[in-house]
Coordinates of C-alpha atoms and ligand atoms in Angstrom, one line a residue:
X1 CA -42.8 58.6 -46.1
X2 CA -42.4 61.4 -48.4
X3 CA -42.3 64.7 -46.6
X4 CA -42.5 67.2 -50.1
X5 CA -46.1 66.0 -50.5
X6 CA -49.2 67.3 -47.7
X7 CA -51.5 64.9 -47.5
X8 CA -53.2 66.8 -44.2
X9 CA -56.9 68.4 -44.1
X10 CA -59.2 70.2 -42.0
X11 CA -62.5 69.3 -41.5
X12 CA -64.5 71.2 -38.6
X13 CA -62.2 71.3 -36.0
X14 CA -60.2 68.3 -36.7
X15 CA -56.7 68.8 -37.8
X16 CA -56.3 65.2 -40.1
X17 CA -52.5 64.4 -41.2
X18 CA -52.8 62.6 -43.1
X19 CA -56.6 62.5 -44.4
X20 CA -56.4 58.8 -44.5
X21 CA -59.2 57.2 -41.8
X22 CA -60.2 53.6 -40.7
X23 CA -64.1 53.2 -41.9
X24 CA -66.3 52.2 -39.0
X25 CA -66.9 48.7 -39.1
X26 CA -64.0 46.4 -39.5
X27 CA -61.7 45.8 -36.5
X28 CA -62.5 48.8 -34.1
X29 CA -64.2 47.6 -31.7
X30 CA -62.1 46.4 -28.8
X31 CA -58.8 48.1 -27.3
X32 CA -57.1 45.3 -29.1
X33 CA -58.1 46.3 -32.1
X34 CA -58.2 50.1 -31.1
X35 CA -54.3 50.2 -29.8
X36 CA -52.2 49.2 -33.2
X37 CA -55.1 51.4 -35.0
X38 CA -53.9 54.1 -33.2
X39 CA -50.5 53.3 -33.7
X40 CA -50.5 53.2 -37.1
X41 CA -50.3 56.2 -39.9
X42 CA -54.1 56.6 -39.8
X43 CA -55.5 60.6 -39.7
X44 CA -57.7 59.2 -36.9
X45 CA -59.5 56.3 -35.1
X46 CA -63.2 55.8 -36.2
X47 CA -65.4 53.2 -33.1
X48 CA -67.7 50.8 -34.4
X49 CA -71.2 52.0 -33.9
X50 CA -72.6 52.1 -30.4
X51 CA -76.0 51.5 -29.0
X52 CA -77.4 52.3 -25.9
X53 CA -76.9 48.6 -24.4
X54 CA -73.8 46.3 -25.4
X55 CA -74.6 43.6 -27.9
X56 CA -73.3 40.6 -29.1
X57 CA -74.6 40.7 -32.6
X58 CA -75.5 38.4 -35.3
X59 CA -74.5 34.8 -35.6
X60 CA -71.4 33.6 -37.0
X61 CA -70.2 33.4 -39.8
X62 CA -71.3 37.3 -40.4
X63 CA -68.0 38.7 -41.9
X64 CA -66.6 37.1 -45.5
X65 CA -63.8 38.5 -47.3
X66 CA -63.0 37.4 -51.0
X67 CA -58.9 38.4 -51.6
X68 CA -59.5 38.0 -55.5
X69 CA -62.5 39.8 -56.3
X70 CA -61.2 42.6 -53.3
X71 CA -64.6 42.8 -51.8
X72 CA -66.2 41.9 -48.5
X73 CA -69.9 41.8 -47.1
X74 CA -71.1 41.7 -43.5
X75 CA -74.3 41.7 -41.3
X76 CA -72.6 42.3 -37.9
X77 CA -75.3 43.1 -36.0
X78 CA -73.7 46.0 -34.3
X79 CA -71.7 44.0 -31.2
X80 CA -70.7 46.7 -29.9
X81 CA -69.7 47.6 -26.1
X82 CA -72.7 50.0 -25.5
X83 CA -72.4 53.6 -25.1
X84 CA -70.7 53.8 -21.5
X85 CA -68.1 51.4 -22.9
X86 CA -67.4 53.1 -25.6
X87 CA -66.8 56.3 -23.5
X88 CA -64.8 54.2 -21.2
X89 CA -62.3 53.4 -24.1
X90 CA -62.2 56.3 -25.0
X91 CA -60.5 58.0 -22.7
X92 CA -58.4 55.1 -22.0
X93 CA -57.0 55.3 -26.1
X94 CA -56.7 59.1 -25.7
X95 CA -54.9 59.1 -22.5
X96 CA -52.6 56.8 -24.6
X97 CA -52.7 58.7 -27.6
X98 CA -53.4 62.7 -26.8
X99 CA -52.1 63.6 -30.5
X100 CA -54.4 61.3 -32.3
X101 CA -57.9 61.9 -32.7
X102 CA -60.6 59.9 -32.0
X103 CA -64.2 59.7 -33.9
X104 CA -67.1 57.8 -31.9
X105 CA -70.4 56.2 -33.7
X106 CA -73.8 56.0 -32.9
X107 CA -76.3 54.4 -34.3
X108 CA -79.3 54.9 -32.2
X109 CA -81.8 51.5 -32.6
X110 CA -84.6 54.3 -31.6
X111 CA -84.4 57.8 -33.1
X112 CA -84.5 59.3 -29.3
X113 CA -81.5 57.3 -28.4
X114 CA -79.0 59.4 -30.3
X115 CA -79.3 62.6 -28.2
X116 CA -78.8 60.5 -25.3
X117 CA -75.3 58.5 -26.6
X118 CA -74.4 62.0 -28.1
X119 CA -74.6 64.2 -24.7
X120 CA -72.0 61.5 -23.2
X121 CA -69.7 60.9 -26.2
X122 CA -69.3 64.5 -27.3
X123 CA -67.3 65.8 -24.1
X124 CA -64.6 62.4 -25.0
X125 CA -64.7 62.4 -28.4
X126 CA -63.1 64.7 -31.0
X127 CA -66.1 64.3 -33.5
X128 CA -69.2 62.2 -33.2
X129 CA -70.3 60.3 -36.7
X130 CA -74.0 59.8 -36.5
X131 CA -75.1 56.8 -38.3
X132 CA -78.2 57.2 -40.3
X133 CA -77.7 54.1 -42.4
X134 CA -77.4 51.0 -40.4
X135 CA -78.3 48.1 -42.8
X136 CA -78.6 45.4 -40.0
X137 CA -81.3 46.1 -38.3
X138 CA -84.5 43.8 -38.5
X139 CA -87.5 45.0 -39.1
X140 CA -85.9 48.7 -39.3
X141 CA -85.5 50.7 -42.1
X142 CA -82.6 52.9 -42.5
X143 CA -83.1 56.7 -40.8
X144 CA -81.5 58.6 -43.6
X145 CA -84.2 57.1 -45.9
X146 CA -86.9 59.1 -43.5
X147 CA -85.4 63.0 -44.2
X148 CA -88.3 64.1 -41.5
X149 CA -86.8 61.8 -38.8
X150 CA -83.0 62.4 -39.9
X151 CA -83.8 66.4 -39.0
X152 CA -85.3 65.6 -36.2
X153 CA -82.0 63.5 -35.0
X154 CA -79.8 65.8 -36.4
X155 CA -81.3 68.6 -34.8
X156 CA -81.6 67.1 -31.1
X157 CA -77.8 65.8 -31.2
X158 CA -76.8 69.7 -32.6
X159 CA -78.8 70.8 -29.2
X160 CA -76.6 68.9 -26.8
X161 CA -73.1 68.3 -27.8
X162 CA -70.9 71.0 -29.6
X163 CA -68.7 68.5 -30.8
X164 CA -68.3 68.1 -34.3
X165 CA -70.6 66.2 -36.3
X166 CA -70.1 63.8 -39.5
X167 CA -72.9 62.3 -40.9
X168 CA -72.7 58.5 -42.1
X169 CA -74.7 58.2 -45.2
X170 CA -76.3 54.9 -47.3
X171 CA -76.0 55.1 -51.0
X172 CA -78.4 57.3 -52.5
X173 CA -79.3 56.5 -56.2
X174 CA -81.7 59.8 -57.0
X175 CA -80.2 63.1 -57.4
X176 CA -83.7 64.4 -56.0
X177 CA -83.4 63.0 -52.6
X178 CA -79.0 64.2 -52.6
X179 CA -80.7 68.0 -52.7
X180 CA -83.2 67.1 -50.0
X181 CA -80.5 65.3 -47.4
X182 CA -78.1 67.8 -48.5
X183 CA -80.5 70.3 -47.2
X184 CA -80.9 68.5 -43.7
X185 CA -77.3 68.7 -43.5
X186 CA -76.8 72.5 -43.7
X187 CA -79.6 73.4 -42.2
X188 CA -79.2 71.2 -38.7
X189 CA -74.8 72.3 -38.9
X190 CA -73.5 69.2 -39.3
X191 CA -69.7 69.1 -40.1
X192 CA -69.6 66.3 -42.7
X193 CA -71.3 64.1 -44.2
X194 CA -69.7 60.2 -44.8
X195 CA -70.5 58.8 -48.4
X196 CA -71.1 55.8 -48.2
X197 CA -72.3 53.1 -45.6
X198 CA -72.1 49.5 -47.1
X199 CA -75.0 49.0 -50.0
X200 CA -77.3 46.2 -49.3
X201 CA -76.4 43.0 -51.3
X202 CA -75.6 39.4 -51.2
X203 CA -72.7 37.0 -52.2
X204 CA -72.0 33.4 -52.1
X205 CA -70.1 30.3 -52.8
X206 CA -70.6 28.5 -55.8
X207 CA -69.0 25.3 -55.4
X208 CA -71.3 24.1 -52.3
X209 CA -74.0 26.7 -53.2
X210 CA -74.3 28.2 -50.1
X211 CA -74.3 32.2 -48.6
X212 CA -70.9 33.7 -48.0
X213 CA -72.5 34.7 -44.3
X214 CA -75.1 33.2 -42.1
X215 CA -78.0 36.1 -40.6
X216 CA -79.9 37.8 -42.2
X217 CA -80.1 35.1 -45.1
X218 CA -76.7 35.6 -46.3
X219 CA -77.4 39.3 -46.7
X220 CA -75.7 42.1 -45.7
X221 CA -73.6 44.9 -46.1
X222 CA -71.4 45.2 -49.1
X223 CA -67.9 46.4 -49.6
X224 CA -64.6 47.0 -51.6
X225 CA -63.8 46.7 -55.2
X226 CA -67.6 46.7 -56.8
X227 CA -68.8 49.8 -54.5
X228 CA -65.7 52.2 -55.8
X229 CA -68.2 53.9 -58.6
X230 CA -71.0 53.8 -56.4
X231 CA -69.0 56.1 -53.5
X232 CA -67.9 58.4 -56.5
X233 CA -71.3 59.1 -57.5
X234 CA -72.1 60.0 -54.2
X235 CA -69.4 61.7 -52.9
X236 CA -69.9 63.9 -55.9
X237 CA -73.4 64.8 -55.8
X238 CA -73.3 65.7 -52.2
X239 CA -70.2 68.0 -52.8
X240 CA -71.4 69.7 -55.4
X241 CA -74.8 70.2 -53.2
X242 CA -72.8 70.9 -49.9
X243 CA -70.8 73.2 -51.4
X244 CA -68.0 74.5 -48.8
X245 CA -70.1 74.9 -45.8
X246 CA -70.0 70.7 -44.7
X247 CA -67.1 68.3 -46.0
X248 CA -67.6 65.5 -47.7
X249 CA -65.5 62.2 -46.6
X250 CA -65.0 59.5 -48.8
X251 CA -65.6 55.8 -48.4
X252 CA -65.9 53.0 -50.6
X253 CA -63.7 50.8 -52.7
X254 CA -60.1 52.4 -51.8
X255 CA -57.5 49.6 -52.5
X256 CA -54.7 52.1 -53.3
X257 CA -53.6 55.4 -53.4
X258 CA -55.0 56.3 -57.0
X259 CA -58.4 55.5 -55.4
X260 CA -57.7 58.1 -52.7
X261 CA -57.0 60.9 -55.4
X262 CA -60.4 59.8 -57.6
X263 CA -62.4 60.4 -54.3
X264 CA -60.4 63.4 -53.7
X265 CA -61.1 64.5 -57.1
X266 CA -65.0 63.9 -57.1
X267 CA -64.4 66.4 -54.0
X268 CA -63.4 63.9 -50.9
X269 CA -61.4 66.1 -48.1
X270 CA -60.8 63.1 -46.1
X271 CA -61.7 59.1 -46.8
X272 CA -62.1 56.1 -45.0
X273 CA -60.7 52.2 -45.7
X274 CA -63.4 49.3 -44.7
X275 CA -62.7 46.4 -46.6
X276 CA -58.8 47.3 -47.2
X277 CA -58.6 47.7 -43.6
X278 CA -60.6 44.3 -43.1
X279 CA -57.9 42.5 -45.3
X280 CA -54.4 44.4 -44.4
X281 CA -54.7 45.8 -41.1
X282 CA -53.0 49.3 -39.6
X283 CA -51.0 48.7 -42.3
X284 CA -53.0 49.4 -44.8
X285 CA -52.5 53.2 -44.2
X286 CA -48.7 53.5 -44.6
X287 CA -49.1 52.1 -47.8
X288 CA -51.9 54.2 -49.1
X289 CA -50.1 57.1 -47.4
X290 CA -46.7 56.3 -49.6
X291 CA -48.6 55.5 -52.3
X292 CA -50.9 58.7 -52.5
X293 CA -47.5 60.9 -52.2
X294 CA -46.0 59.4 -55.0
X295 CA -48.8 59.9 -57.4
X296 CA -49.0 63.3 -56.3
X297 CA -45.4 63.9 -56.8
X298 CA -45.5 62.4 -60.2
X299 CA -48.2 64.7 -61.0
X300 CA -45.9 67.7 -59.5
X301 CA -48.9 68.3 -56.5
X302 CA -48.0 69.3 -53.1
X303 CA -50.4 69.5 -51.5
X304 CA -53.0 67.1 -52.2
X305 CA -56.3 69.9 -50.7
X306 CA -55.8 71.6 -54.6
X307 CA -57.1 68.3 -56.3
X308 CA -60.0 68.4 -54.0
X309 CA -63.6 68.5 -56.4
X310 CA -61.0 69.1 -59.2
X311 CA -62.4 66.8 -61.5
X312 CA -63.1 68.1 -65.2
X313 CA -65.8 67.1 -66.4
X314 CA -66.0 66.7 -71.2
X315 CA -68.0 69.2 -72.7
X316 CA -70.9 67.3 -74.4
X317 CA -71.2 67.1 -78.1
X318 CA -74.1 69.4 -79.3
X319 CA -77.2 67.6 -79.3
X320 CA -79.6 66.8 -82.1
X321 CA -77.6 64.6 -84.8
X322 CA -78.5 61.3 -84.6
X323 CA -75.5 59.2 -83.4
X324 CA -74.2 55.7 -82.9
X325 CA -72.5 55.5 -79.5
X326 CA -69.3 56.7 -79.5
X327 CA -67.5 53.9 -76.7
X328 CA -64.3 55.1 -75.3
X329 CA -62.2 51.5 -74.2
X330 CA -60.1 52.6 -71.4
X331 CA -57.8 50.0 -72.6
X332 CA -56.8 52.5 -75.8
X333 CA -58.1 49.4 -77.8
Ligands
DHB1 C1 -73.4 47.3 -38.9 C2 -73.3 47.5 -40.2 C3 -73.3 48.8 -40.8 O1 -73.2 49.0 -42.1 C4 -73.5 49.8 -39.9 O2 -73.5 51.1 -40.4 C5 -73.6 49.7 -38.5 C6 -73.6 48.4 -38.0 C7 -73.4 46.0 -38.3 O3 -74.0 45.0 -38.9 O4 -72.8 45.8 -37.2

């Protein structure tokens, strides 16, 4: 570990050292997989979504992994252990581990069922992340795609719990409806919102033709390398709409330090790991950890809260000339 470099951050109330987080989703959903979580050099612990009842989800196979292309996809189903058994586990994992904080998930199949999850989980957890972008649910579409019913949610869960709030957000693709979510969020009080939840696509296997996974018609939830720019996009948009007010918190594509600092840059003060996570485990954060400081040493940062929305952006060349494109090669070639 490298102790010259502060890779800590504050978002709400939450004191995250370093800013480095699990992403809801892969491997934290059962103590077994909560314990070495815990143990490990992440900022904080992140619970798979929870519903009202327990559920066993979707058929296998409904996780793939591909090692060489770094990405993953998955249609889960949310198997989760219900509300109560999330609240259960979590004060079994905090009376473990007092000094780590813990993040619990909702993700209400009915837009009433939020307040309900949130008024038990707020008093155990240290923040709640509402989940307004569920892919996986048939015949549903996603809440955060509704802005009238995301208020209303927002707004009910504000009214019971005074815990802290992050909001887990799809990809948005239209700068138009950023300014309009954005707006939900500082109006309702929320204390971050999460960009992004897993964009809808589909992969497969060539040599027997089939779907990487089995519900949902092989489609699902993508993540890793090929959702990197996508995250960027949208981490930056809702920055520069949020302003200081609510934090934005990175996730999508991380697979090493220098993906850390680009979120950080497009104005990230914390980020999560999904697909990493998926591949390497707990350990995944040590490395991103060591990794992160080193880059931020070799750019002579201590603190790495200074390179947060620091991104320059070129001036434009004057308009009206007619041009050929001018194509920067990032290879120098
Ligand atoms: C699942 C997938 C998600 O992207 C999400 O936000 C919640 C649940 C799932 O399939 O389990």
């Amino acid at each position: 570990m490298n102790h010259s470099v502060s890779l800590s951050g504050q978002i709400g109330r939450l004191h995250l050292d370093p800013v480095l987080l699990n992403a809801s989703g892969p491997w934290c959903t059962y103590d077994e997989e909560l314990r070495p979580l815990a143990a490990s050099r992440a900022g904080a612990v992140v619970l798979k979504s929870a519903t009202l009842e327990p559920r066993h989800g979707n058929p296998e196979p409904r996780v793939s992994c591909d090692r060489e292309a770094g990405t993953s996809i998955n249609a889960v189903g949310l198997a989760n252990l219900g509300y109560e058994g999330h609240a259960e586990q979590l004060a079994r994992l905090k009376a473990e581990h007092p000094d780590k904080p813990f993040v619990a998930s909702l993700a209400g199949l009915q837009p009433e069922h939020f307040a309900v999850m949130a008024r038990r989980l707020g008093p155990v957890a240290d923040a709640l992340e509402i989940n307004l972008s569920c892919p996986n649910i048939a015949g549903k579409p996603q809440l955060a795609f509704d802005p009238e019913a995301s208020r209303r949610v927002l707004a009910e869960v504000r009214s019971v719990t005074t815990c802290d709030l992050w909001v887990k957000l799809p990809p948005f693709q239209d700068d138009r409806l950023v300014e309009q979510m954005a707006g939900i969020l500082l109006e309702t009080g929320v204390q971050a919102a999460v960009c992004i939840n897993s964009p809808s696509g589909l992969d497969l296997d060539l040599e027997t033709e089939t779907t990487a996974i089995h519900p949902r018609g092989g489609m699902g939830g993508t993540g890793g390398r090929d959702v990197l720019r996508v995250a960027l996009w949208n981490v930056r948009q809702f920055s520069l709409c949020l302003g200081e007010k609510v934090a934005v918190i990175g996730c999508g594509g991380i697979e090493s330090g220098a993906d850390v600092l680009k979120h950080v840059l497009c104005g990230a003060s914390a980020v999560q790991v999904g697909t990493t996570y998926l591949m390497e485990g707990p350990a995944v954060f040590a490395r991103l950890e060591a990794e992160l400081a080193e880059l931020l040493q070799k750019k002579g940062v201590a603190q790495l809260g200074v390179k947060r929305g620091a991104l320059r952006v070129l001036e434009a060349a004057p308009e009206g000339a007619w041009t050929q494109n001018q194509i920067r090669w990032k290879d120098g070639r």
